[in-house]
mmCIF file of C-alpha atoms in Angstrom:
data_model
loop_
_atom_site.group_PDB
_atom_site.id
_atom_site.type_symbol
_atom_site.label_atom_id
_atom_site.label_comp_id
_atom_site.label_asym_id
_atom_site.label_seq_id
_atom_site.Cartn_x
_atom_site.Cartn_y
_atom_site.Cartn_z
ATOM 1 C CA ASN A 21 -125.109 64.403 -24.957
ATOM 2 C CA LEU A 22 -124.950 61.922 -27.783
ATOM 3 C CA ARG A 23 -124.454 63.544 -31.245
ATOM 4 C CA THR A 24 -124.243 60.589 -33.549
ATOM 5 C CA ALA A 25 -125.670 57.123 -33.946
ATOM 6 C CA GLU A 26 -122.099 55.787 -33.449
ATOM 7 C CA GLU A 27 -121.862 57.525 -30.099
ATOM 8 C CA ALA A 28 -125.272 56.105 -29.179
ATOM 9 C CA GLU A 29 -124.063 52.583 -30.074
ATOM 10 C CA ALA A 30 -121.040 52.968 -27.832
ATOM 11 C CA ALA A 31 -123.170 54.300 -24.939
ATOM 12 C CA ALA A 32 -125.635 51.423 -25.443
ATOM 13 C CA ALA A 33 -122.883 48.932 -24.653
ATOM 14 C CA THR A 34 -122.698 50.475 -21.171
ATOM 15 C CA VAL A 35 -126.444 51.091 -20.635
ATOM 16 C CA GLY A 36 -127.553 47.704 -21.945
ATOM 17 C CA TYR A 37 -130.747 46.613 -23.709
ATOM 18 C CA PRO A 38 -133.627 47.153 -23.707
ATOM 19 C CA LEU A 39 -133.174 50.927 -23.527
ATOM 20 C CA MET A 40 -134.802 54.273 -24.267
ATOM 21 C CA ILE A 41 -133.466 57.031 -26.420
ATOM 22 C CA LYS A 42 -134.614 60.390 -25.176
ATOM 23 C CA ALA A 43 -134.217 63.991 -26.297
ATOM 24 C CA SER A 44 -133.939 66.131 -23.171
ATOM 25 C CA GLU A 45 -136.190 68.750 -24.685
ATOM 26 C CA GLY A 46 -138.782 66.199 -25.672
ATOM 27 C CA GLY A 47 -142.215 65.704 -24.096
ATOM 28 C CA GLY A 48 -145.756 64.733 -24.910
ATOM 29 C CA GLY A 49 -144.513 61.543 -26.515
ATOM 30 C CA LYS A 50 -142.028 63.290 -28.851
ATOM 31 C CA GLY A 51 -138.279 62.599 -28.868
ATOM 32 C CA ILE A 52 -138.418 59.199 -27.268
ATOM 33 C CA ARG A 53 -137.958 55.690 -28.689
ATOM 34 C CA LYS A 54 -137.755 52.247 -27.058
ATOM 35 C CA VAL A 55 -135.005 50.007 -28.510
ATOM 36 C CA THR A 56 -134.890 46.276 -27.772
ATOM 37 C CA ASP A 57 -132.655 45.169 -30.630
ATOM 38 C CA PRO A 58 -129.240 46.758 -31.268
ATOM 39 C CA ALA A 59 -129.921 46.574 -35.023
ATOM 40 C CA ASN A 60 -132.636 49.187 -34.582
ATOM 41 C CA LEU A 61 -130.599 51.659 -32.556
ATOM 42 C CA ALA A 62 -129.211 53.831 -35.342
ATOM 43 C CA THR A 63 -132.613 54.315 -37.003
ATOM 44 C CA ALA A 64 -134.345 55.167 -33.782
ATOM 45 C CA PHE A 65 -131.567 57.544 -32.805
ATOM 46 C CA ARG A 66 -131.989 59.442 -36.115
ATOM 47 C CA GLN A 67 -135.795 59.564 -35.582
ATOM 48 C CA VAL A 68 -135.308 61.222 -32.215
ATOM 49 C CA GLN A 69 -132.776 63.691 -33.733
ATOM 50 C CA ALA A 70 -135.214 64.626 -36.518
ATOM 51 C CA GLU A 71 -138.115 65.213 -34.064
ATOM 52 C CA LEU A 72 -136.176 67.657 -31.852
ATOM 53 C CA ARG A 73 -133.338 69.098 -33.802
ATOM 54 C CA GLY A 74 -130.574 70.434 -31.590
ATOM 55 C CA SER A 75 -131.876 68.855 -28.390
ATOM 56 C CA PRO A 76 -129.355 66.961 -26.293
ATOM 57 C CA ILE A 77 -130.028 63.247 -26.508
ATOM 58 C CA PHE A 78 -129.248 60.547 -23.913
ATOM 59 C CA LEU A 79 -129.901 56.868 -23.360
ATOM 60 C CA MET A 80 -131.431 55.288 -20.322
ATOM 61 C CA GLN A 81 -132.089 51.711 -19.341
ATOM 62 C CA LEU A 82 -135.689 50.654 -19.856
ATOM 63 C CA ALA A 83 -137.539 50.093 -16.565
ATOM 64 C CA PRO A 84 -140.180 47.546 -17.401
ATOM 65 C CA GLN A 85 -143.300 47.439 -15.290
ATOM 66 C CA ALA A 86 -142.429 50.708 -13.616
ATOM 67 C CA ARG A 87 -144.992 53.297 -12.526
ATOM 68 C CA HIS A 88 -144.631 57.022 -13.333
ATOM 69 C CA LEU A 89 -145.119 58.917 -10.084
ATOM 70 C CA GLU A 90 -144.844 62.670 -9.569
ATOM 71 C CA VAL A 91 -144.335 64.910 -6.570
ATOM 72 C CA GLN A 92 -145.686 68.448 -6.829
ATOM 73 C CA LEU A 93 -143.844 71.079 -4.812
ATOM 74 C CA LEU A 94 -143.368 74.748 -4.083
ATOM 75 C CA ALA A 95 -140.012 76.401 -3.362
ATOM 76 C CA ASP A 96 -139.147 80.007 -2.560
ATOM 77 C CA GLU A 97 -136.159 82.327 -2.758
ATOM 78 C CA TYR A 98 -135.440 81.817 0.988
ATOM 79 C CA GLY A 99 -134.469 78.180 0.442
ATOM 80 C CA GLN A 100 -137.730 76.752 1.710
ATOM 81 C CA ALA A 101 -139.449 73.967 -0.210
ATOM 82 C CA ILE A 102 -142.521 71.820 0.540
ATOM 83 C CA SER A 103 -144.284 68.872 -1.140
ATOM 84 C CA LEU A 104 -147.890 69.757 -1.976
ATOM 85 C CA SER A 105 -149.209 66.420 -3.232
ATOM 86 C CA GLY A 106 -148.475 63.675 -5.748
ATOM 87 C CA ARG A 107 -150.026 61.729 -8.478
ATOM 88 C CA ASP A 108 -149.690 58.516 -10.443
ATOM 89 C CA CYS A 109 -149.299 59.182 -14.169
ATOM 90 C CA SER A 110 -148.751 55.522 -15.199
ATOM 91 C CA VAL A 111 -151.668 55.305 -17.627
ATOM 92 C CA GLN A 112 -150.021 56.381 -20.828
ATOM 93 C CA ARG A 113 -150.304 55.988 -24.603
ATOM 94 C CA ARG A 114 -147.268 56.479 -26.819
ATOM 95 C CA HIS A 115 -145.387 57.879 -23.734
ATOM 96 C CA GLN A 116 -147.998 60.577 -23.270
ATOM 97 C CA LYS A 117 -149.841 60.696 -19.988
ATOM 98 C CA ILE A 118 -153.563 60.286 -20.509
ATOM 99 C CA MET A 119 -154.780 59.987 -16.918
ATOM 100 C CA GLU A 120 -153.371 61.187 -13.673
ATOM 101 C CA GLU A 121 -154.551 59.873 -10.314
ATOM 102 C CA GLY A 122 -154.018 61.174 -6.845
ATOM 103 C CA PRO A 123 -153.235 60.561 -4.190
ATOM 104 C CA VAL A 124 -150.432 58.123 -4.990
ATOM 105 C CA LEU A 125 -151.359 54.644 -3.768
ATOM 106 C CA ALA A 126 -148.795 52.521 -5.729
ATOM 107 C CA ALA A 127 -145.901 53.229 -3.329
ATOM 108 C CA PRO A 128 -146.023 52.244 0.333
ATOM 109 C CA LYS A 129 -146.458 55.195 2.611
ATOM 110 C CA ASP A 130 -142.820 55.105 3.864
ATOM 111 C CA VAL A 131 -141.474 54.977 0.246
ATOM 112 C CA TRP A 132 -143.794 57.807 -0.873
ATOM 113 C CA THR A 133 -142.643 59.918 2.114
ATOM 114 C CA GLU A 134 -138.996 59.304 1.036
ATOM 115 C CA MET A 135 -139.891 60.334 -2.573
ATOM 116 C CA GLU A 136 -141.379 63.555 -1.286
ATOM 117 C CA ARG A 137 -138.337 64.225 0.932
ATOM 118 C CA ALA A 138 -136.047 63.555 -2.080
ATOM 119 C CA ALA A 139 -137.997 66.020 -4.238
ATOM 120 C CA VAL A 140 -137.783 68.727 -1.486
ATOM 121 C CA ARG A 141 -134.023 68.059 -1.021
ATOM 122 C CA LEU A 142 -133.475 68.416 -4.791
ATOM 123 C CA ALA A 143 -135.343 71.739 -4.837
ATOM 124 C CA LYS A 144 -133.295 73.066 -1.935
ATOM 125 C CA GLU A 145 -129.884 71.801 -3.213
ATOM 126 C CA VAL A 146 -130.277 73.367 -6.617
ATOM 127 C CA GLY A 147 -131.739 76.648 -5.309
ATOM 128 C CA TYR A 148 -135.069 76.018 -7.143
ATOM 129 C CA VAL A 149 -137.601 78.844 -6.911
ATOM 130 C CA ASN A 150 -141.041 78.119 -8.351
ATOM 131 C CA ALA A 151 -143.840 75.598 -8.387
ATOM 132 C CA GLY A 152 -142.593 72.360 -9.837
ATOM 133 C CA THR A 153 -143.109 68.690 -10.519
ATOM 134 C CA VAL A 154 -140.453 66.045 -9.755
ATOM 135 C CA GLU A 155 -140.976 62.936 -11.802
ATOM 136 C CA TYR A 156 -139.876 59.418 -10.807
ATOM 137 C CA LEU A 157 -140.058 55.868 -12.118
ATOM 138 C CA PHE A 158 -141.142 53.521 -9.312
ATOM 139 C CA ARG A 159 -140.721 49.720 -9.356
ATOM 140 C CA GLU A 160 -143.372 48.128 -7.240
ATOM 141 C CA ALA A 161 -141.524 44.789 -7.096
ATOM 142 C CA THR A 162 -138.567 46.314 -5.308
ATOM 143 C CA ASN A 163 -139.927 49.609 -3.946
ATOM 144 C CA GLU A 164 -137.096 51.422 -5.635
ATOM 145 C CA PHE A 165 -137.504 54.765 -7.360
ATOM 146 C CA ALA A 166 -135.349 56.685 -9.857
ATOM 147 C CA PHE A 167 -135.380 60.408 -10.670
ATOM 148 C CA LEU A 168 -136.580 61.322 -14.167
ATOM 149 C CA GLU A 169 -136.813 65.102 -14.228
ATOM 150 C CA LEU A 170 -137.869 68.351 -12.567
ATOM 151 C CA ASN A 171 -140.405 70.373 -14.549
ATOM 152 C CA PRO A 172 -140.732 74.039 -13.705
ATOM 153 C CA ARG A 173 -144.570 73.919 -13.338
ATOM 154 C CA LEU A 174 -147.291 71.881 -11.729
ATOM 155 C CA GLN A 175 -148.191 70.406 -15.134
ATOM 156 C CA VAL A 176 -151.893 71.096 -14.756
ATOM 157 C CA GLU A 177 -152.127 71.310 -18.541
ATOM 158 C CA HIS A 178 -152.215 67.545 -19.008
#
């Protein structure tokens, strides 16, 4: 959790540029800024702070040309979890999803299966009980994926 622009600058030296500043309580395009130039980091950090006061803030390396893929799942109090489906939420405007497509076709079948398995493992390991959406960034060039977040709903409101 970064509290000051100075802490963000120190963290940026490790993360590297370009990067994203994100408030963990953000969403819908709020509390997120792309920074390509270190000279703009402090201003962008303060903008994120102002949008979501009190939210923990972190930095992450920008993943250019990545797709935003989601696994929807159900988990119960007995430690069981299943993947229901998935969707590609890569069409965005100002970091806000504007179209979601399913089934996911961007990832090869074996990679998509591993993404579903990883989402189910996550739910089981943390004792998750609910419907949920596990979000990933997926790089088509390398078939690599990285965890973004677990939302405690199917996100049908988008």
